[in-house]
PDB file of C-alpha atoms and ligand atoms in Angstrom:
ATOM      1  CA  MET A 241       9.056 -25.143 -28.752  1.00 97.00           C
ATOM      2  CA  LYS A 242       9.603 -21.454 -27.635  1.00 97.00           C
ATOM      3  CA  VAL A 243      10.836 -19.138 -29.922  1.00 98.00           C
ATOM      4  CA  THR A 244      12.543 -15.545 -29.207  1.00 98.00           C
ATOM      5  CA  VAL A 245      11.451 -12.546 -31.468  1.00 98.00           C
ATOM      6  CA  ARG A 246      15.257 -12.091 -32.078  1.00 98.00           C
ATOM      7  CA  GLN A 247      15.437 -15.851 -33.608  1.00 98.00           C
ATOM      8  CA  LEU A 248      12.694 -15.394 -35.850  1.00 98.00           C
ATOM      9  CA  LEU A 249      13.785 -11.847 -36.780  1.00 98.00           C
ATOM     10  CA  ASP A 250      17.587 -13.432 -37.306  1.00 98.00           C
ATOM     11  CA  ALA A 251      15.748 -16.308 -39.704  1.00 97.00           C
ATOM     12  CA  SER A 252      13.843 -13.728 -41.551  1.00 98.00           C
ATOM     13  CA  PRO A 253      11.711 -14.692 -43.790  1.00 98.00           C
ATOM     14  CA  THR A 254      10.525 -17.841 -42.497  1.00 98.00           C
ATOM     15  CA  ILE A 255       7.594 -20.062 -43.619  1.00 98.00           C
ATOM     16  CA  SER A 256       5.377 -20.632 -41.097  1.00 99.00           C
ATOM     17  CA  VAL A 257       3.318 -23.818 -42.390  1.00 99.00           C
ATOM     18  CA  GLY A 258      -0.504 -24.157 -42.058  1.00 98.00           C
ATOM     19  CA  ILE A 259      -2.239 -27.406 -41.209  1.00 98.00           C
ATOM     20  CA  LEU A 260      -5.616 -26.587 -42.439  1.00 97.00           C
ATOM     21  CA  THR A 261      -5.257 -28.832 -45.400  1.00 98.00           C
ATOM     22  CA  ALA A 262      -3.512 -31.495 -43.817  1.00 98.00           C
ATOM     23  CA  ASP A 263      -4.546 -35.184 -43.163  1.00 98.00           C
ATOM     24  CA  LEU A 264      -5.699 -34.121 -39.849  1.00 96.00           C
ATOM     25  CA  LEU A 265      -6.528 -38.453 -39.170  1.00 96.00           C
ATOM     26  CA  ARG A 266      -2.543 -38.404 -40.198  1.00 98.00           C
ATOM     27  CA  LEU A 267      -1.330 -35.438 -38.761  1.00 98.00           C
ATOM     28  CA  GLY A 268       1.740 -36.919 -37.055  1.00 98.00           C
ATOM     29  CA  SER A 269       3.118 -38.403 -40.387  1.00 98.00           C
ATOM     30  CA  GLU A 270       2.065 -35.201 -42.108  1.00 98.00           C
ATOM     31  CA  LEU A 271       4.283 -32.840 -40.186  1.00 98.00           C
ATOM     32  CA  ALA A 272       6.864 -35.280 -40.714  1.00 98.00           C
ATOM     33  CA  ILE A 273       6.767 -34.549 -43.689  1.00 98.00           C
ATOM     34  CA  ILE A 274       7.264 -31.034 -43.584  1.00 98.00           C
ATOM     35  CA  GLU A 275      10.237 -31.868 -40.987  1.00 98.00           C
ATOM     36  CA  GLN A 276      11.795 -33.623 -43.534  1.00 98.00           C
ATOM     37  CA  ALA A 277      11.950 -30.750 -45.929  1.00 98.00           C
ATOM     38  CA  GLY A 278      13.362 -28.198 -42.971  1.00 98.00           C
ATOM     39  CA  ALA A 279      10.424 -26.215 -42.062  1.00 98.00           C
ATOM     40  CA  THR A 280      10.498 -25.146 -38.147  1.00 98.00           C
ATOM     41  CA  VAL A 281       7.165 -23.484 -37.935  1.00 98.00           C
ATOM     42  CA  VAL A 282       3.610 -25.015 -37.825  1.00 98.00           C
ATOM     43  CA  HIS A 283       0.688 -22.610 -37.796  1.00 99.00           C
ATOM     44  CA  VAL A 284      -2.275 -23.344 -36.255  1.00 98.00           C
ATOM     45  CA  ASP A 285      -5.746 -21.969 -37.316  1.00 98.00           C
ATOM     46  CA  VAL A 286      -7.905 -22.188 -34.433  1.00 98.00           C
ATOM     47  CA  MET A 287     -11.684 -21.151 -35.485  1.00 98.00           C
ATOM     48  CA  ASP A 288     -14.784 -21.205 -32.877  1.00 98.00           C
ATOM     49  CA  ALA A 289     -17.436 -21.171 -35.308  1.00 98.00           C
ATOM     50  CA  VAL A 290     -18.372 -17.503 -34.003  1.00 98.00           C
ATOM     51  CA  PHE A 291     -15.555 -15.068 -34.890  1.00 98.00           C
ATOM     52  CA  CYS A 292     -15.256 -17.456 -38.176  1.00 92.00           C
ATOM     53  CA  PRO A 293     -17.956 -19.908 -39.576  1.00 93.00           C
ATOM     54  CA  GLN A 294     -15.454 -22.813 -39.224  1.00 96.00           C
ATOM     55  CA  LEU A 295     -14.960 -25.009 -36.097  1.00 97.00           C
ATOM     56  CA  THR A 296     -11.035 -26.350 -36.338  1.00 98.00           C
ATOM     57  CA  VAL A 297      -8.638 -27.616 -33.596  1.00 97.00           C
ATOM     58  CA  GLY A 298      -7.767 -26.530 -29.897  1.00 98.00           C
ATOM     59  CA  PRO A 299      -5.510 -26.826 -27.303  1.00 98.00           C
ATOM     60  CA  PRO A 300      -5.229 -30.747 -27.031  1.00 98.00           C
ATOM     61  CA  ILE A 301      -3.985 -30.913 -30.936  1.00 98.00           C
ATOM     62  CA  ILE A 302      -1.990 -28.029 -30.326  1.00 98.00           C
ATOM     63  CA  LYS A 303      -0.373 -30.124 -27.387  1.00 98.00           C
ATOM     64  CA  VAL A 304       0.376 -33.463 -29.308  1.00 98.00           C
ATOM     65  CA  ILE A 305       2.086 -31.123 -32.198  1.00 98.00           C
ATOM     66  CA  PRO A 306       5.747 -31.992 -31.422  1.00 98.00           C
ATOM     67  CA  ASP A 307       8.144 -29.856 -29.481  1.00 98.00           C
ATOM     68  CA  CYS A 308      10.650 -29.607 -32.633  1.00 98.00           C
ATOM     69  CA  PHE A 309       8.167 -27.558 -33.800  1.00 98.00           C
ATOM     70  CA  VAL A 310       7.479 -23.592 -32.868  1.00 99.00           C
ATOM     71  CA  LYS A 311       3.759 -23.786 -32.854  1.00 99.00           C
ATOM     72  CA  ASP A 312       2.376 -20.584 -34.023  1.00 99.00           C
ATOM     73  CA  CYS A 313      -1.093 -20.699 -32.975  1.00 99.00           C
ATOM     74  CA  HIS A 314      -3.615 -18.269 -35.176  1.00 99.00           C
ATOM     75  CA  LEU A 315      -6.595 -17.663 -32.741  1.00 98.00           C
ATOM     76  CA  MET A 316      -9.804 -16.559 -34.571  1.00 98.00           C
ATOM     77  CA  ILE A 317     -11.907 -16.969 -31.638  1.00 98.00           C
ATOM     78  CA  ASP A 318     -14.184 -14.886 -29.891  1.00 98.00           C
ATOM     79  CA  ASP A 319     -13.071 -13.549 -26.261  1.00 97.00           C
ATOM     80  CA  PRO A 320      -9.523 -14.683 -26.411  1.00 98.00           C
ATOM     81  CA  LEU A 321      -8.532 -13.189 -23.287  1.00 98.00           C
ATOM     82  CA  SER A 322     -10.334 -15.638 -21.307  1.00 97.00           C
ATOM     83  CA  LYS A 323      -9.033 -18.650 -23.075  1.00 98.00           C
ATOM     84  CA  VAL A 324      -5.461 -17.722 -23.938  1.00 98.00           C
ATOM     85  CA  GLU A 325      -3.728 -19.294 -21.119  1.00 98.00           C
ATOM     86  CA  ALA A 326      -5.054 -23.052 -22.697  1.00 98.00           C
ATOM     87  CA  TYR A 327      -3.054 -21.977 -25.528  1.00 98.00           C
ATOM     88  CA  VAL A 328       0.134 -21.343 -23.709  1.00 98.00           C
ATOM     89  CA  ALA A 329      -0.532 -24.599 -21.424  1.00 98.00           C
ATOM     90  CA  ALA A 330      -0.605 -26.227 -24.879  1.00 98.00           C
ATOM     91  CA  GLY A 331       2.886 -25.027 -25.544  1.00 98.00           C
ATOM     92  CA  ALA A 332       2.099 -22.276 -27.972  1.00 98.00           C
ATOM     93  CA  GLY A 333       5.208 -20.606 -28.902  1.00 98.00           C
ATOM     94  CA  ILE A 334       3.657 -17.391 -30.823  1.00 99.00           C
ATOM     95  CA  ILE A 335      -0.286 -16.711 -30.013  1.00 99.00           C
ATOM     96  CA  THR A 336      -1.639 -14.017 -32.444  1.00 99.00           C
ATOM     97  CA  CYS A 337      -5.225 -13.321 -31.543  1.00 98.00           C
ATOM     98  CA  HIS A 338      -7.387 -10.660 -33.808  1.00 98.00           C
ATOM     99  CA  VAL A 339      -7.645  -6.923 -32.620  1.00 98.00           C
ATOM    100  CA  GLU A 340     -10.955  -7.345 -33.706  1.00 98.00           C
ATOM    101  CA  SER A 341     -12.428 -10.043 -31.940  1.00 98.00           C
ATOM    102  CA  THR A 342     -11.522  -8.635 -28.207  1.00 98.00           C
ATOM    103  CA  ARG A 343     -12.337  -5.416 -26.411  1.00 96.00           C
ATOM    104  CA  HIS A 344      -9.002  -5.926 -24.600  1.00 98.00           C
ATOM    105  CA  PRO A 345      -6.393  -5.937 -26.890  1.00 98.00           C
ATOM    106  CA  HIS A 346      -3.870  -4.162 -24.656  1.00 98.00           C
ATOM    107  CA  ARG A 347      -5.160  -5.887 -21.885  1.00 98.00           C
ATOM    108  CA  LEU A 348      -4.482  -9.699 -23.679  1.00 98.00           C
ATOM    109  CA  LEU A 349      -0.891  -8.620 -24.403  1.00 98.00           C
ATOM    110  CA  GLN A 350      -0.139  -7.926 -20.540  1.00 98.00           C
ATOM    111  CA  ALA A 351      -1.983 -11.224 -19.712  1.00 98.00           C
ATOM    112  CA  LEU A 352       0.562 -12.930 -22.567  1.00 98.00           C
ATOM    113  CA  SER A 353       3.680 -10.916 -21.129  1.00 97.00           C
ATOM    114  CA  ASP A 354       6.178 -13.230 -19.118  1.00 94.00           C
ATOM    115  CA  THR A 355       4.413 -16.436 -20.803  1.00 98.00           C
ATOM    116  CA  GLY A 356       7.303 -16.961 -22.770  1.00 98.00           C
ATOM    117  CA  VAL A 357       5.184 -17.119 -25.795  1.00 98.00           C
ATOM    118  CA  VAL A 358       5.786 -14.710 -28.557  1.00 98.00           C
ATOM    119  CA  ARG A 359       2.706 -12.148 -28.300  1.00 98.00           C
ATOM    120  CA  GLY A 360       1.220 -11.364 -31.975  1.00 98.00           C
ATOM    121  CA  ILE A 361      -1.750  -9.326 -32.983  1.00 99.00           C
ATOM    122  CA  ALA A 362      -3.667  -9.905 -36.348  1.00 99.00           C
ATOM    123  CA  LEU A 363      -5.876  -8.112 -38.554  1.00 98.00           C
ATOM    124  CA  ASN A 364      -8.231  -8.994 -40.897  1.00 98.00           C
ATOM    125  CA  PRO A 365      -8.050  -6.979 -44.566  1.00 98.00           C
ATOM    126  CA  GLY A 366     -10.771  -4.568 -43.822  1.00 98.00           C
ATOM    127  CA  THR A 367      -9.165  -3.436 -40.469  1.00 98.00           C
ATOM    128  CA  PRO A 368      -6.860   0.001 -40.631  1.00 98.00           C
ATOM    129  CA  LEU A 369      -3.568  -0.553 -39.357  1.00 98.00           C
ATOM    130  CA  GLU A 370      -4.051   2.496 -37.378  1.00 97.00           C
ATOM    131  CA  MET A 371      -5.844   0.179 -34.636  1.00 98.00           C
ATOM    132  CA  LEU A 372      -2.096  -1.032 -34.480  1.00 98.00           C
ATOM    133  CA  ALA A 373      -0.757   2.472 -32.886  1.00 96.00           C
ATOM    134  CA  PRO A 374      -1.334   2.111 -29.118  1.00 97.00           C
ATOM    135  CA  LEU A 375      -0.216  -1.424 -28.721  1.00 98.00           C
ATOM    136  CA  ILE A 376       3.086  -1.136 -31.033  1.00 98.00           C
ATOM    137  CA  ASN A 377       5.269  -1.100 -27.652  1.00 96.00           C
ATOM    138  CA  ASP A 378       3.359  -4.118 -26.156  1.00 97.00           C
ATOM    139  CA  LEU A 379       3.493  -6.453 -29.187  1.00 98.00           C
ATOM    140  CA  GLU A 380       6.060  -8.476 -30.946  1.00 98.00           C
ATOM    141  CA  LEU A 381       4.248 -10.159 -33.920  1.00 99.00           C
ATOM    142  CA  ILE A 382       2.193  -8.142 -36.553  1.00 99.00           C
ATOM    143  CA  LEU A 383      -0.060 -10.548 -38.838  1.00 99.00           C
ATOM    144  CA  LEU A 384      -1.662  -9.181 -41.712  1.00 99.00           C
ATOM    145  CA  LEU A 385      -4.634 -11.128 -43.199  1.00 98.00           C
ATOM    146  CA  ALA A 386      -4.174 -11.265 -46.851  1.00 98.00           C
ATOM    147  CA  ILE A 387      -7.557 -12.891 -47.142  1.00 98.00           C
ATOM    148  CA  ASN A 388     -10.784 -12.590 -44.984  1.00 98.00           C
ATOM    149  CA  PRO A 389     -10.331 -15.464 -42.343  1.00 98.00           C
ATOM    150  CA  GLY A 390     -11.825 -18.858 -42.142  1.00 96.00           C
ATOM    151  CA  TRP A 391     -10.863 -20.441 -45.616  1.00 96.00           C
ATOM    152  CA  SER A 392      -7.435 -21.953 -47.075  1.00 97.00           C
ATOM    153  CA  GLY A 393      -7.068 -21.796 -50.645  1.00 97.00           C
ATOM    154  CA  GLN A 394      -8.081 -18.051 -51.018  1.00 98.00           C
ATOM    155  CA  THR A 395      -6.451 -15.444 -53.565  1.00 98.00           C
ATOM    156  CA  PHE A 396      -4.313 -13.161 -52.263  1.00 98.00           C
ATOM    157  CA  LEU A 397      -5.724  -9.772 -51.852  1.00 98.00           C
ATOM    158  CA  PRO A 398      -3.796  -7.281 -54.166  1.00 95.00           C
ATOM    159  CA  GLY A 399      -4.245  -4.436 -51.302  1.00 96.00           C
ATOM    160  CA  THR A 400      -2.305  -6.286 -48.994  1.00 98.00           C
ATOM    161  CA  GLU A 401       1.308  -5.235 -50.443  1.00 98.00           C
ATOM    162  CA  ARG A 402       0.147  -1.557 -49.621  1.00 98.00           C
ATOM    163  CA  ARG A 403      -0.391  -2.767 -46.090  1.00 98.00           C
ATOM    164  CA  ILE A 404       3.098  -4.511 -45.781  1.00 98.00           C
ATOM    165  CA  ALA A 405       4.487  -1.214 -46.533  1.00 98.00           C
ATOM    166  CA  ASP A 406       2.620   0.601 -44.302  1.00 98.00           C
ATOM    167  CA  ALA A 407       3.086  -1.901 -41.464  1.00 98.00           C
ATOM    168  CA  ARG A 408       6.837  -1.319 -42.247  1.00 97.00           C
ATOM    169  CA  LYS A 409       6.788   2.276 -41.593  1.00 97.00           C
ATOM    170  CA  LEU A 410       4.669   1.803 -38.274  1.00 97.00           C
ATOM    171  CA  ILE A 411       7.411  -0.816 -37.258  1.00 98.00           C
ATOM    172  CA  GLY A 412      10.408   1.116 -37.985  1.00 97.00           C
ATOM    173  CA  ASN A 413      13.306   0.267 -36.234  1.00 97.00           C
ATOM    174  CA  ARG A 414      11.516  -1.791 -33.339  1.00 98.00           C
ATOM    175  CA  ASP A 415      12.259  -5.467 -33.101  1.00 98.00           C
ATOM    176  CA  ILE A 416       8.419  -6.608 -34.520  1.00 98.00           C
ATOM    177  CA  ILE A 417       7.884  -9.534 -36.597  1.00 98.00           C
ATOM    178  CA  LEU A 418       5.858  -8.735 -39.790  1.00 98.00           C
ATOM    179  CA  GLY A 419       3.759 -12.034 -40.398  1.00 98.00           C
ATOM    180  CA  VAL A 420       1.793 -12.270 -43.503  1.00 98.00           C
ATOM    181  CA  ASP A 421      -1.607 -15.097 -43.751  1.00 98.00           C
ATOM    182  CA  GLY A 422      -3.578 -16.313 -46.688  1.00 98.00           C
ATOM    183  CA  GLY A 423      -3.230 -16.853 -50.472  1.00 98.00           C
ATOM    184  CA  VAL A 424       0.608 -17.170 -50.446  1.00 98.00           C
ATOM    185  CA  THR A 425       1.318 -19.946 -53.210  1.00 98.00           C
ATOM    186  CA  LYS A 426       4.636 -21.087 -55.099  1.00 98.00           C
ATOM    187  CA  SER A 427       3.727 -17.998 -57.844  1.00 98.00           C
ATOM    188  CA  ASN A 428       4.043 -15.059 -55.252  1.00 98.00           C
ATOM    189  CA  ILE A 429       5.837 -16.381 -52.048  1.00 98.00           C
ATOM    190  CA  GLY A 430       9.006 -14.840 -53.903  1.00 96.00           C
ATOM    191  CA  ASP A 431       7.528 -11.395 -54.284  1.00 97.00           C
ATOM    192  CA  VAL A 432       5.575 -11.722 -50.337  1.00 97.00           C
ATOM    193  CA  ALA A 433       9.200 -12.375 -49.181  1.00 97.00           C
ATOM    194  CA  SER A 434      10.623  -9.215 -50.857  1.00 96.00           C
ATOM    195  CA  LEU A 435       7.674  -6.940 -49.749  1.00 96.00           C
ATOM    196  CA  GLY A 436       9.598  -7.376 -46.201  1.00 95.00           C
ATOM    197  CA  ALA A 437       7.364 -10.071 -44.563  1.00 98.00           C
ATOM    198  CA  ASP A 438       9.655 -11.620 -41.822  1.00 98.00           C
ATOM    199  CA  LEU A 439       7.304 -14.929 -41.031  1.00 98.00           C
ATOM    200  CA  ILE A 440       5.023 -16.117 -43.993  1.00 98.00           C
ATOM    201  CA  VAL A 441       2.136 -18.337 -43.758  1.00 99.00           C
ATOM    202  CA  SER A 442       1.549 -21.007 -46.847  1.00 98.00           C
ATOM    203  CA  GLY A 443      -1.402 -23.828 -46.240  1.00 98.00           C
ATOM    204  CA  SER A 444      -2.824 -25.087 -49.111  1.00 98.00           C
ATOM    205  CA  ALA A 445      -0.113 -24.379 -51.342  1.00 98.00           C
ATOM    206  CA  ILE A 446       2.324 -27.108 -49.084  1.00 98.00           C
ATOM    207  CA  TYR A 447      -0.605 -29.540 -48.141  1.00 98.00           C
ATOM    208  CA  ASP A 448      -1.926 -29.967 -51.466  1.00 98.00           C
ATOM    209  CA  GLY A 449      -2.801 -33.590 -50.761  1.00 97.00           C
ATOM    210  CA  ALA A 450       0.059 -34.724 -53.714  1.00 97.00           C
ATOM    211  CA  ALA A 451       3.407 -33.342 -53.343  1.00 98.00           C
ATOM    212  CA  THR A 452       3.452 -31.819 -49.588  1.00 98.00           C
ATOM    213  CA  LEU A 453       7.492 -32.735 -49.789  1.00 98.00           C
ATOM    214  CA  ASP A 454       8.263 -31.154 -52.875  1.00 98.00           C
ATOM    215  CA  ASN A 455       5.834 -27.834 -52.391  1.00 98.00           C
ATOM    216  CA  ALA A 456       7.568 -27.697 -48.537  1.00 98.00           C
ATOM    217  CA  ARG A 457      11.292 -27.859 -50.254  1.00 98.00           C
ATOM    218  CA  PHE A 458      10.136 -25.448 -53.268  1.00 98.00           C
ATOM    219  CA  MET A 459       8.832 -22.528 -50.412  1.00 98.00           C
ATOM    220  CA  LEU A 460      11.528 -23.231 -47.868  1.00 98.00           C
ATOM    221  CA  LYS A 461      13.999 -22.373 -50.923  1.00 98.00           C
ATOM    222  CA  LYS A 462      12.547 -19.644 -51.601  1.00 98.00           C
ATOM    223  CA  VAL A 463      12.402 -17.553 -48.789  1.00 98.00           C
ATOM    224  CA  ARG A 464      16.149 -19.007 -48.175  1.00 97.00           C
ATOM    225  CA  GLN A 465      17.087 -17.325 -51.290  1.00 97.00           C
ATOM    226  CA  GLU A 466      15.298 -13.972 -50.176  1.00 96.00           C
ATOM    227  CA  HIS A 467      17.223 -14.578 -46.499  1.00 96.00           C
ATOM    228  CA  ALA A 468      20.361 -14.532 -48.549  1.00 96.00           C
ATOM    229  CA  ARG A 469      19.838 -12.104 -50.780  1.00 95.00           C
ATOM    230  CA  VAL A 470      18.841  -9.379 -47.538  1.00 94.00           C
ATOM    231  CA  THR A 471      22.118 -10.546 -45.133  1.00 94.00           C
ATOM    232  CA  SER A 472      24.517 -10.433 -48.108  1.00 92.00           C
TER     233      SER A 472
HETATM  234  C1  DX5 B 713      -7.453 -18.548 -43.022  1.00 88.25           C
HETATM  235  C2  DX5 B 713      -6.150 -18.849 -42.040  1.00 88.25           C
HETATM  236  C3  DX5 B 713      -5.214 -19.300 -42.993  1.00 88.25           C
HETATM  237  C4  DX5 B 713      -5.244 -19.868 -44.453  1.00 88.25           C
HETATM  238  C5  DX5 B 713      -4.188 -19.947 -44.943  1.00 88.25           C
HETATM  239  O1  DX5 B 713      -8.279 -18.114 -41.835  1.00 88.25           O
HETATM  240  O2  DX5 B 713      -5.971 -18.064 -41.230  1.00 88.25           O
HETATM  241  O3  DX5 B 713      -4.191 -19.656 -42.159  1.00 88.25           O
HETATM  242  O4  DX5 B 713      -5.556 -21.553 -43.845  1.00 88.25           O
HETATM  243  O5  DX5 B 713      -4.323 -21.148 -46.132  1.00 88.25           O
HETATM  244  P1  DX5 B 713      -4.061 -20.748 -47.654  1.00 88.25           P
HETATM  245  O6  DX5 B 713      -2.244 -20.721 -47.513  1.00 88.25           O
HETATM  246  O7  DX5 B 713      -4.453 -21.592 -48.444  1.00 88.25           O
HETATM  247  O8  DX5 B 713      -4.412 -19.397 -48.056  1.00 88.25           O
HETATM  248 ZN1   ZN B 714      -3.584 -18.476 -40.011  1.00 88.25          ZN
END
C-alpha cells in the first residue's frame, strides 16, 4: 500500500522487515507471520547480479506481496532510472535507489515525483554523505547501509553511528525519513532506534528459520518503546 512521509515520521521509529532470509517458496505464510506480529512494512532487497553479486527478486514478486503491507523496495541495481517504472507499477510504497548506481540521481528523483511513492536514496558505507547535499530538497528518505550490500546476516559497521548523527544534522528540520539497513539484531535494535533512525530494516534477525513470530514481536516491542520514549 502507499504511505506518506508524514505517516512514516509520525510512526517513527518503525521496522521494515527484510524478506531475503524468509522461505521464499512459502512467502505468503511467511508474510502472514509478520503481519500477525504487527509489522506493516516489508523490505524487498532487489539485486541484479551487477550492482550486487546476488540476483534476488523483482517486480513480479513485489506485485504479489499483499497490499496490506507498505512495500519498501531497496533497489541494488544498475541503471535504476530506466527500470523504476516497473516497481511503481508493481505497487511499491517506497523506492530507494543507490546514489552509486546512477549517473542521474536527481533525474531519478524527478522521475519518481507524482507517483505517490516515497522517494529514497541509499548510501553504501564507503560513500560520503556529502553526495546527498544537492539532492536534499528532492528526496524523502535517506537509507544508510550499515553493511556492504549483497548479503544478509553481516555485522553492523561501527562507523554507522557517526553517519546516523551526521545524516540527522544534514536533514535538520526537513521532513525526511532516516533509514538504517543491515546488521540490526535483537541486541542492537534499541541502540539503533535511540540514535535517531526512523525506519529500521531488519532481515535475518526476524526471519531466522526458527522463531519468526517471537523475533518480530520482540523487534516491534523495542521500537514501540523508543516511540513511546520520544513522544512522551
Ligand atoms: C543487504 C540488504 C539488507 C540485508 C538486511 O544488501 O540491503 O537489507 O538483507 O539483512 P540483515 O538484517 O540480515 O543484515
Ligand atoms: Zn536492504
